[in-house]
Amino acid sequence: MKSFSFGALPDGRAVTAYALNGPGGRAAVILDYGCTIQSLLVPDRTGELRDVVLGYDTAAEYAQNSGFFGACIGRVGNRIGNSQLPLNGKIYHLTPSEGPNQLHGGPEGFDRQLWRAEAQDGRLVFTRTSPDGEGGYPGNLDVRVAYEWDGPALRITYDAVSDADTAVSLTNHSYFNLRGCSGDILGHTLRLDADGFTEIDSALLPTGRILPVAGTPFDFTEAKPVGRDIAAGDAQLRLGGGYDHNFVLRPGEGIHPAARLHCPESGIALSVSTTAPAVQLYTGNAITPRKGRGGMALGKHSGLCLETQIHPDAVHHPSFPSPILRAGAAYHSCTVYEFSAD
């Protein structure tokens, strides 16, 4: 496993990149800044390698730009309403990052931290301790994120333990474009193993209702182009500016299917499976015009995210799966990204 300098952050801290090689030329470059997947090469139908995640060329660009490109998200992925964590009869005031709400762990979430990296039996393992009070969360949280190739699949395993009751829901925020990070993703076809999604309000927070996808633009139970219904006159799509919704996966034991994304032009397909109960489909609605890796022009719909997770704002909805991790208990989650081409 090779490592190389990836430059420095604006505050002078050095960032290191690690190359994790898989079979058939597959390769991931992962940064110790945010456990970020900076590059992900997989073969298309002709055998040509294409980079299928959005990214930047320098550490400074990651620090200066929003969007969470490729990063590990924590302590809690997605939104928490009013930045308040009710726990054990007390309200913990979290650090807000999206108006009054906290998004993706706050302005100094896991995506903004330097992690310790170590090679272990073909895996690339990142660790850090999130100190008590970071982002407003209670407890010292020891976190371990491991990346490894399992044949054609990139597997990400998340483990954590805290010395006090806290909340945890970890995910990866890669933006996929299976064409090779050119053009948009509206022509990609997507299938989701979900019969319902969480209704959102004007702040993109769940109302608590789970709506059926049948007969709506949110029905991806059969594969269809991502852009087919994205401009439909649907109130939920207007609120999200496109798809920015949590899909409730069909129940399954262990690692179960979540999604399949396919690009007709390249032939590359991505199958996502996970232990998590839900997946956030985000179609890059708020990506502003910018330059990405290699000078690529990025903008709205340049990539899409499939963020495996516990439901957003679950701390305020007792009917949702709970992100509460009790002191001394083990948090474990796994997501597998399997690539093929036809």
mmCIF file of C-alpha atoms in Angstrom:
data_model
loop_
_atom_site.group_PDB
_atom_site.id
_atom_site.type_symbol
_atom_site.label_atom_id
_atom_site.label_comp_id
_atom_site.label_asym_id
_atom_site.label_seq_id
_atom_site.Cartn_x
_atom_site.Cartn_y
_atom_site.Cartn_z
ATOM 1 C CA MET A 1 0.000 0.000 0.000
ATOM 2 C CA LYS A 2 1.546 3.274 -1.133
ATOM 3 C CA SER A 3 1.175 6.662 0.502
ATOM 4 C CA PHE A 4 2.092 10.102 -0.779
ATOM 5 C CA SER A 5 1.783 13.732 0.205
ATOM 6 C CA PHE A 6 -1.471 15.422 -0.715
ATOM 7 C CA GLY A 7 -0.393 18.910 0.271
ATOM 8 C CA ALA A 8 -1.381 20.939 3.290
ATOM 9 C CA LEU A 9 -4.503 22.430 4.780
ATOM 10 C CA PRO A 10 -4.742 26.228 5.105
ATOM 11 C CA ASP A 11 -3.622 25.924 8.751
ATOM 12 C CA GLY A 12 -0.471 24.114 7.659
ATOM 13 C CA ARG A 13 -1.374 20.556 8.665
ATOM 14 C CA ALA A 14 -0.077 17.977 6.188
ATOM 15 C CA VAL A 15 -2.492 15.617 4.439
ATOM 16 C CA THR A 16 -1.475 12.148 3.260
ATOM 17 C CA ALA A 17 -3.114 10.094 0.501
ATOM 18 C CA TYR A 18 -3.149 6.284 0.487
ATOM 19 C CA ALA A 19 -3.552 4.117 -2.607
ATOM 20 C CA LEU A 20 -5.598 0.964 -2.007
ATOM 21 C CA ASN A 21 -5.349 -1.350 -5.005
ATOM 22 C CA GLY A 22 -7.903 -3.969 -5.982
ATOM 23 C CA PRO A 23 -8.200 -6.570 -8.753
ATOM 24 C CA GLY A 24 -8.284 -5.699 -12.444
ATOM 25 C CA GLY A 25 -6.780 -2.253 -12.011
ATOM 26 C CA ARG A 26 -9.392 -1.122 -9.498
ATOM 27 C CA ALA A 27 -7.941 1.421 -7.111
ATOM 28 C CA ALA A 28 -9.077 3.853 -4.456
ATOM 29 C CA VAL A 29 -7.137 6.862 -3.218
ATOM 30 C CA ILE A 30 -8.213 7.756 0.321
ATOM 31 C CA LEU A 31 -7.077 10.756 2.348
ATOM 32 C CA ASP A 32 -6.410 10.900 6.067
ATOM 33 C CA TYR A 33 -8.317 14.198 5.982
ATOM 34 C CA GLY A 34 -11.916 13.174 6.573
ATOM 35 C CA CYS A 35 -11.255 9.533 5.576
ATOM 36 C CA THR A 36 -12.088 10.924 2.145
ATOM 37 C CA ILE A 37 -12.366 8.804 -1.011
ATOM 38 C CA GLN A 38 -10.556 11.154 -3.390
ATOM 39 C CA SER A 39 -10.495 8.858 -6.412
ATOM 40 C CA LEU A 40 -12.058 5.508 -7.332
ATOM 41 C CA LEU A 41 -10.968 3.750 -10.529
ATOM 42 C CA VAL A 42 -13.052 0.895 -11.956
ATOM 43 C CA PRO A 43 -13.149 -0.659 -15.467
ATOM 44 C CA ASP A 44 -15.894 0.139 -17.970
ATOM 45 C CA ARG A 45 -17.319 -2.327 -20.524
ATOM 46 C CA THR A 46 -14.178 -2.013 -22.692
ATOM 47 C CA GLY A 47 -11.802 -2.497 -19.761
ATOM 48 C CA GLU A 48 -10.808 1.170 -19.670
ATOM 49 C CA LEU A 49 -10.446 2.497 -16.135
ATOM 50 C CA ARG A 50 -12.727 5.391 -15.216
ATOM 51 C CA ASP A 51 -12.744 7.516 -12.090
ATOM 52 C CA VAL A 52 -16.311 7.332 -10.770
ATOM 53 C CA VAL A 53 -16.324 9.723 -7.771
ATOM 54 C CA LEU A 54 -16.124 13.509 -7.697
ATOM 55 C CA GLY A 55 -13.052 14.932 -6.012
ATOM 56 C CA TYR A 56 -10.356 17.590 -5.878
ATOM 57 C CA ASP A 57 -6.619 17.688 -6.580
ATOM 58 C CA THR A 58 -5.396 19.344 -3.377
ATOM 59 C CA ALA A 59 -6.005 19.338 0.359
ATOM 60 C CA ALA A 60 -6.660 23.071 0.270
ATOM 61 C CA GLU A 61 -9.582 22.578 -2.138
ATOM 62 C CA TYR A 62 -11.199 20.062 0.212
ATOM 63 C CA ALA A 63 -10.834 22.477 3.117
ATOM 64 C CA GLN A 64 -12.175 25.444 1.173
ATOM 65 C CA ASN A 65 -15.139 23.797 -0.546
ATOM 66 C CA SER A 66 -18.396 22.524 0.890
ATOM 67 C CA GLY A 67 -20.203 19.426 -0.322
ATOM 68 C CA PHE A 68 -18.524 16.689 1.762
ATOM 69 C CA PHE A 69 -17.027 15.118 -1.384
ATOM 70 C CA GLY A 70 -16.114 11.513 -0.541
ATOM 71 C CA ALA A 71 -15.859 12.125 3.206
ATOM 72 C CA CYS A 72 -16.709 10.059 6.261
ATOM 73 C CA ILE A 73 -19.667 11.720 7.981
ATOM 74 C CA GLY A 74 -20.133 11.812 11.762
ATOM 75 C CA ARG A 75 -20.882 11.745 14.570
ATOM 76 C CA VAL A 76 -24.366 11.670 13.125
ATOM 77 C CA GLY A 77 -25.037 11.791 9.402
ATOM 78 C CA ASN A 78 -27.764 13.994 7.981
ATOM 79 C CA ARG A 79 -29.846 16.549 9.901
ATOM 80 C CA ILE A 80 -30.742 17.012 13.568
ATOM 81 C CA GLY A 81 -33.526 19.521 14.155
ATOM 82 C CA ASN A 82 -32.693 22.660 16.165
ATOM 83 C CA SER A 83 -29.287 21.085 16.862
ATOM 84 C CA GLN A 84 -30.763 19.467 19.963
ATOM 85 C CA LEU A 85 -29.981 15.961 21.180
ATOM 86 C CA PRO A 86 -32.423 14.749 23.880
ATOM 87 C CA LEU A 87 -30.705 12.066 25.912
ATOM 88 C CA ASN A 88 -31.294 10.709 29.421
ATOM 89 C CA GLY A 89 -33.588 13.580 30.356
ATOM 90 C CA LYS A 90 -31.132 16.241 29.231
ATOM 91 C CA ILE A 91 -30.912 18.353 26.069
ATOM 92 C CA TYR A 92 -27.435 18.513 24.518
ATOM 93 C CA HIS A 93 -26.993 21.599 22.359
ATOM 94 C CA LEU A 94 -25.109 20.573 19.246
ATOM 95 C CA THR A 95 -23.141 22.925 17.014
ATOM 96 C CA PRO A 96 -25.438 24.130 14.210
ATOM 97 C CA SER A 97 -24.226 24.125 10.622
ATOM 98 C CA GLU A 98 -27.346 24.620 8.495
ATOM 99 C CA GLY A 99 -29.409 27.455 9.918
ATOM 100 C CA PRO A 100 -30.585 26.336 13.371
ATOM 101 C CA ASN A 101 -30.034 22.662 12.526
ATOM 102 C CA GLN A 102 -26.962 20.483 12.562
ATOM 103 C CA LEU A 103 -26.001 18.775 9.299
ATOM 104 C CA HIS A 104 -23.476 15.929 9.119
ATOM 105 C CA GLY A 105 -21.960 16.403 12.559
ATOM 106 C CA GLY A 106 -21.576 20.176 12.398
ATOM 107 C CA PRO A 107 -19.017 22.575 10.924
ATOM 108 C CA GLU A 108 -16.109 20.593 12.396
ATOM 109 C CA GLY A 109 -17.503 17.110 11.833
ATOM 110 C CA PHE A 110 -15.529 13.987 11.013
ATOM 111 C CA ASP A 111 -15.087 15.218 7.424
ATOM 112 C CA ARG A 112 -12.920 18.077 8.737
ATOM 113 C CA GLN A 113 -10.605 15.986 10.941
ATOM 114 C CA LEU A 114 -7.229 14.350 10.363
ATOM 115 C CA TRP A 115 -7.307 10.599 11.109
ATOM 116 C CA ARG A 116 -4.566 8.125 11.971
ATOM 117 C CA ALA A 117 -3.997 5.639 9.138
ATOM 118 C CA GLU A 118 -2.586 2.106 9.249
ATOM 119 C CA ALA A 119 -2.381 -0.816 6.810
ATOM 120 C CA GLN A 120 -3.753 -4.039 8.314
ATOM 121 C CA ASP A 121 -3.880 -7.265 6.274
ATOM 122 C CA GLY A 122 -4.779 -5.544 3.015
ATOM 123 C CA ARG A 123 -7.152 -3.108 4.675
ATOM 124 C CA LEU A 124 -6.654 0.591 5.156
ATOM 125 C CA VAL A 125 -7.785 1.445 8.682
ATOM 126 C CA PHE A 126 -8.406 4.964 10.001
ATOM 127 C CA THR A 127 -8.886 5.739 13.684
ATOM 128 C CA ARG A 128 -9.487 8.770 15.849
ATOM 129 C CA THR A 129 -10.994 9.703 19.191
ATOM 130 C CA SER A 130 -13.763 12.251 19.009
ATOM 131 C CA PRO A 131 -13.451 14.029 22.372
ATOM 132 C CA ASP A 132 -16.331 14.662 24.719
ATOM 133 C CA GLY A 133 -18.103 17.826 23.600
ATOM 134 C CA GLU A 134 -16.941 17.756 19.980
ATOM 135 C CA GLY A 135 -19.836 19.070 17.921
ATOM 136 C CA GLY A 136 -21.779 19.243 21.176
ATOM 137 C CA TYR A 137 -21.974 15.455 21.602
ATOM 138 C CA PRO A 138 -21.359 13.766 24.948
ATOM 139 C CA GLY A 139 -18.740 11.073 25.472
ATOM 140 C CA ASN A 140 -15.261 10.284 24.214
ATOM 141 C CA LEU A 141 -15.922 8.235 21.080
ATOM 142 C CA ASP A 142 -13.251 5.907 19.686
ATOM 143 C CA VAL A 143 -13.930 5.419 15.963
ATOM 144 C CA ARG A 144 -12.498 2.984 13.429
ATOM 145 C CA VAL A 145 -13.212 3.127 9.688
ATOM 146 C CA ALA A 146 -11.761 0.367 7.488
ATOM 147 C CA TYR A 147 -11.592 0.271 3.686
ATOM 148 C CA GLU A 148 -10.815 -2.911 1.768
ATOM 149 C CA TRP A 149 -11.299 -4.484 -1.634
ATOM 150 C CA ASP A 150 -13.303 -7.707 -1.605
ATOM 151 C CA GLY A 151 -13.003 -8.813 -5.227
ATOM 152 C CA PRO A 152 -14.787 -6.143 -7.313
ATOM 153 C CA ALA A 153 -16.325 -4.539 -4.221
ATOM 154 C CA LEU A 154 -15.050 -1.768 -1.980
ATOM 155 C CA ARG A 155 -16.152 -2.511 1.575
ATOM 156 C CA ILE A 156 -16.361 0.163 4.271
ATOM 157 C CA THR A 157 -16.711 -0.957 7.886
ATOM 158 C CA TYR A 158 -17.478 1.437 10.713
ATOM 159 C CA ASP A 159 -16.915 0.614 14.402
ATOM 160 C CA ALA A 160 -17.150 2.825 17.460
ATOM 161 C CA VAL A 161 -17.403 2.733 21.248
ATOM 162 C CA SER A 162 -18.085 5.569 23.695
ATOM 163 C CA ASP A 163 -17.414 6.058 27.407
ATOM 164 C CA ALA A 164 -20.801 7.803 27.789
ATOM 165 C CA ASP A 165 -24.206 7.544 26.166
ATOM 166 C CA THR A 166 -24.163 9.430 22.865
ATOM 167 C CA ALA A 167 -25.527 9.361 19.300
ATOM 168 C CA VAL A 168 -23.736 7.820 16.307
ATOM 169 C CA SER A 169 -24.653 7.238 12.662
ATOM 170 C CA LEU A 170 -21.705 7.061 10.260
ATOM 171 C CA THR A 171 -21.754 7.082 6.471
ATOM 172 C CA ASN A 172 -19.725 7.966 3.394
ATOM 173 C CA HIS A 173 -20.620 10.962 1.244
ATOM 174 C CA SER A 174 -19.133 10.040 -2.135
ATOM 175 C CA TYR A 175 -20.735 11.560 -5.219
ATOM 176 C CA PHE A 176 -20.874 8.922 -7.949
ATOM 177 C CA ASN A 177 -20.782 9.590 -11.672
ATOM 178 C CA LEU A 178 -20.328 6.298 -13.496
ATOM 179 C CA ARG A 179 -19.676 7.986 -16.823
ATOM 180 C CA GLY A 180 -16.266 8.901 -15.444
ATOM 181 C CA CYS A 181 -17.112 12.225 -13.812
ATOM 182 C CA SER A 182 -18.182 13.974 -16.998
ATOM 183 C CA GLY A 183 -21.599 15.406 -17.707
ATOM 184 C CA ASP A 184 -24.465 14.787 -15.310
ATOM 185 C CA ILE A 185 -26.080 11.735 -13.736
ATOM 186 C CA LEU A 186 -29.639 12.305 -14.926
ATOM 187 C CA GLY A 187 -29.325 9.556 -17.551
ATOM 188 C CA HIS A 188 -28.023 6.991 -15.046
ATOM 189 C CA THR A 189 -30.615 4.378 -14.164
ATOM 190 C CA LEU A 190 -31.328 3.711 -10.505
ATOM 191 C CA ARG A 191 -33.140 1.056 -8.563
ATOM 192 C CA LEU A 192 -33.746 1.357 -4.816
ATOM 193 C CA ASP A 193 -34.835 -1.494 -2.549
ATOM 194 C CA ALA A 194 -37.280 0.794 -0.783
ATOM 195 C CA ASP A 195 -41.056 0.976 -0.707
ATOM 196 C CA GLY A 196 -41.236 4.159 1.369
ATOM 197 C CA PHE A 197 -39.401 7.418 2.059
ATOM 198 C CA THR A 198 -39.449 9.937 4.885
ATOM 199 C CA GLU A 199 -41.497 13.019 4.133
ATOM 200 C CA ILE A 200 -39.576 16.288 4.620
ATOM 201 C CA ASP A 201 -40.540 19.825 5.579
ATOM 202 C CA SER A 202 -39.162 23.120 4.276
ATOM 203 C CA ALA A 203 -35.978 22.664 6.354
ATOM 204 C CA LEU A 204 -35.459 19.193 4.793
ATOM 205 C CA LEU A 205 -36.194 17.628 8.178
ATOM 206 C CA PRO A 206 -38.449 14.573 8.428
ATOM 207 C CA THR A 207 -42.022 15.218 9.483
ATOM 208 C CA GLY A 208 -42.165 11.724 10.978
ATOM 209 C CA ARG A 209 -44.350 10.328 8.205
ATOM 210 C CA ILE A 210 -43.111 7.566 5.926
ATOM 211 C CA LEU A 211 -44.795 7.910 2.539
ATOM 212 C CA PRO A 212 -45.227 5.075 0.036
ATOM 213 C CA VAL A 213 -43.246 5.453 -3.178
ATOM 214 C CA ALA A 214 -45.842 3.674 -5.338
ATOM 215 C CA GLY A 215 -47.386 5.962 -7.917
ATOM 216 C CA THR A 216 -45.009 8.840 -7.132
ATOM 217 C CA PRO A 217 -41.767 10.227 -8.626
ATOM 218 C CA PHE A 218 -40.020 8.470 -5.704
ATOM 219 C CA ASP A 219 -40.739 5.001 -7.039
ATOM 220 C CA PHE A 220 -37.377 3.437 -7.902
ATOM 221 C CA THR A 221 -38.507 -0.119 -7.154
ATOM 222 C CA GLU A 222 -37.928 -0.750 -10.874
ATOM 223 C CA ALA A 223 -34.851 0.807 -12.460
ATOM 224 C CA LYS A 224 -35.495 4.133 -14.195
ATOM 225 C CA PRO A 225 -33.414 7.143 -15.256
ATOM 226 C CA VAL A 226 -32.626 9.427 -12.339
ATOM 227 C CA GLY A 227 -33.830 12.439 -14.310
ATOM 228 C CA ARG A 228 -37.110 10.976 -15.551
ATOM 229 C CA ASP A 229 -39.266 12.469 -12.780
ATOM 230 C CA ILE A 230 -36.876 14.887 -11.099
ATOM 231 C CA ALA A 231 -38.672 17.936 -12.537
ATOM 232 C CA ALA A 232 -42.149 16.601 -11.815
ATOM 233 C CA GLY A 233 -44.533 19.021 -10.140
ATOM 234 C CA ASP A 234 -44.223 17.239 -6.802
ATOM 235 C CA ALA A 235 -44.191 19.157 -3.522
ATOM 236 C CA GLN A 236 -41.506 16.936 -1.993
ATOM 237 C CA LEU A 237 -39.212 17.378 -5.003
ATOM 238 C CA ARG A 238 -39.698 21.144 -4.870
ATOM 239 C CA LEU A 239 -38.686 21.191 -1.215
ATOM 240 C CA GLY A 240 -35.524 19.202 -1.939
ATOM 241 C CA GLY A 241 -34.681 20.967 -5.185
ATOM 242 C CA GLY A 242 -34.602 17.436 -6.592
ATOM 243 C CA TYR A 243 -34.045 14.204 -4.708
ATOM 244 C CA ASP A 244 -32.646 14.793 -1.229
ATOM 245 C CA HIS A 245 -34.644 12.180 0.641
ATOM 246 C CA ASN A 246 -34.207 9.248 2.980
ATOM 247 C CA PHE A 247 -35.475 5.963 1.512
ATOM 248 C CA VAL A 248 -36.460 3.268 3.999
ATOM 249 C CA LEU A 249 -34.937 -0.007 2.904
ATOM 250 C CA ARG A 250 -36.806 -3.277 2.944
ATOM 251 C CA PRO A 251 -35.894 -5.190 6.103
ATOM 252 C CA GLY A 252 -33.033 -7.657 5.818
ATOM 253 C CA GLU A 253 -30.637 -9.547 8.015
ATOM 254 C CA GLY A 254 -26.988 -8.514 7.978
ATOM 255 C CA ILE A 255 -25.809 -6.880 4.775
ATOM 256 C CA HIS A 256 -28.863 -6.450 2.543
ATOM 257 C CA PRO A 257 -29.450 -4.815 -0.869
ATOM 258 C CA ALA A 258 -29.957 -1.062 -0.997
ATOM 259 C CA ALA A 259 -29.457 0.239 -4.538
ATOM 260 C CA ARG A 260 -28.210 -0.395 -8.059
ATOM 261 C CA LEU A 261 -26.938 2.465 -10.219
ATOM 262 C CA HIS A 262 -26.047 1.964 -13.887
ATOM 263 C CA CYS A 263 -24.563 4.185 -16.588
ATOM 264 C CA PRO A 264 -25.658 3.194 -20.108
ATOM 265 C CA GLU A 265 -22.730 5.039 -21.730
ATOM 266 C CA SER A 266 -19.896 3.358 -19.819
ATOM 267 C CA GLY A 267 -21.682 0.132 -18.896
ATOM 268 C CA ILE A 268 -20.513 0.550 -15.301
ATOM 269 C CA ALA A 269 -22.938 -0.578 -12.617
ATOM 270 C CA LEU A 270 -22.726 0.019 -8.877
ATOM 271 C CA SER A 271 -24.590 -2.263 -6.489
ATOM 272 C CA VAL A 272 -24.857 -1.002 -2.903
ATOM 273 C CA SER A 273 -25.582 -3.256 0.064
ATOM 274 C CA THR A 274 -25.510 -2.326 3.730
ATOM 275 C CA THR A 275 -26.408 -3.157 7.305
ATOM 276 C CA ALA A 276 -28.084 0.257 7.644
ATOM 277 C CA PRO A 277 -31.882 0.653 7.605
ATOM 278 C CA ALA A 278 -32.022 3.478 5.048
ATOM 279 C CA VAL A 279 -30.236 5.289 2.248
ATOM 280 C CA GLN A 280 -30.259 8.987 1.393
ATOM 281 C CA LEU A 281 -30.554 9.692 -2.321
ATOM 282 C CA TYR A 282 -29.051 13.104 -3.020
ATOM 283 C CA THR A 283 -28.802 14.185 -6.652
ATOM 284 C CA GLY A 284 -26.259 16.976 -6.185
ATOM 285 C CA ASN A 285 -28.913 19.674 -6.346
ATOM 286 C CA ALA A 286 -26.784 22.284 -4.579
ATOM 287 C CA ILE A 287 -23.409 21.692 -6.270
ATOM 288 C CA THR A 288 -22.416 25.167 -7.427
ATOM 289 C CA PRO A 289 -20.201 25.622 -10.523
ATOM 290 C CA ARG A 290 -16.623 24.760 -9.625
ATOM 291 C CA LYS A 291 -13.542 22.915 -10.842
ATOM 292 C CA GLY A 292 -12.934 19.411 -9.593
ATOM 293 C CA ARG A 293 -10.151 16.884 -9.962
ATOM 294 C CA GLY A 294 -8.127 17.430 -13.154
ATOM 295 C CA GLY A 295 -9.960 20.670 -13.861
ATOM 296 C CA MET A 296 -13.286 18.908 -14.511
ATOM 297 C CA ALA A 297 -16.264 21.255 -14.648
ATOM 298 C CA LEU A 298 -18.707 20.431 -11.856
ATOM 299 C CA GLY A 299 -22.184 21.728 -11.173
ATOM 300 C CA LYS A 300 -25.737 20.747 -10.393
ATOM 301 C CA HIS A 301 -26.340 16.997 -10.852
ATOM 302 C CA SER A 302 -22.652 16.269 -11.589
ATOM 303 C CA GLY A 303 -22.885 13.337 -9.183
ATOM 304 C CA LEU A 304 -25.279 11.621 -6.836
ATOM 305 C CA CYS A 305 -24.912 10.252 -3.324
ATOM 306 C CA LEU A 306 -26.249 7.014 -1.881
ATOM 307 C CA GLU A 307 -25.625 7.594 1.825
ATOM 308 C CA THR A 308 -26.425 4.496 3.876
ATOM 309 C CA GLN A 309 -27.683 5.632 7.267
ATOM 310 C CA ILE A 310 -30.097 5.686 10.143
ATOM 311 C CA HIS A 311 -33.089 7.933 9.365
ATOM 312 C CA PRO A 312 -32.425 11.698 9.649
ATOM 313 C CA ASP A 313 -33.391 13.468 12.881
ATOM 314 C CA ALA A 314 -34.145 10.085 14.425
ATOM 315 C CA VAL A 315 -33.422 11.480 17.893
ATOM 316 C CA HIS A 316 -36.744 13.339 17.637
ATOM 317 C CA HIS A 317 -38.817 10.503 16.173
ATOM 318 C CA PRO A 318 -39.225 7.494 18.481
ATOM 319 C CA SER A 319 -40.732 5.426 15.637
ATOM 320 C CA PHE A 320 -37.461 5.649 13.675
ATOM 321 C CA PRO A 321 -34.455 3.377 14.298
ATOM 322 C CA SER A 322 -32.422 4.899 17.114
ATOM 323 C CA PRO A 323 -28.889 6.302 16.726
ATOM 324 C CA ILE A 324 -28.298 6.239 20.484
ATOM 325 C CA LEU A 325 -25.144 4.346 21.457
ATOM 326 C CA ARG A 326 -24.935 3.380 25.118
ATOM 327 C CA ALA A 327 -21.683 3.661 27.029
ATOM 328 C CA GLY A 328 -19.454 0.647 26.432
ATOM 329 C CA ALA A 329 -21.695 -0.797 23.703
ATOM 330 C CA ALA A 330 -20.299 -1.499 20.239
ATOM 331 C CA TYR A 331 -21.454 0.440 17.187
ATOM 332 C CA HIS A 332 -20.980 -1.472 13.936
ATOM 333 C CA SER A 333 -22.090 -0.731 10.401
ATOM 334 C CA CYS A 334 -20.939 -1.910 6.990
ATOM 335 C CA THR A 335 -21.568 -0.777 3.423
ATOM 336 C CA VAL A 336 -20.370 -2.537 0.276
ATOM 337 C CA TYR A 337 -19.968 -0.855 -3.125
ATOM 338 C CA GLU A 338 -19.701 -3.557 -5.796
ATOM 339 C CA PHE A 339 -18.755 -2.558 -9.339
ATOM 340 C CA SER A 340 -19.381 -4.426 -12.579
ATOM 341 C CA ALA A 341 -19.683 -3.559 -16.263
ATOM 342 C CA ASP A 342 -21.839 -4.823 -19.125
#
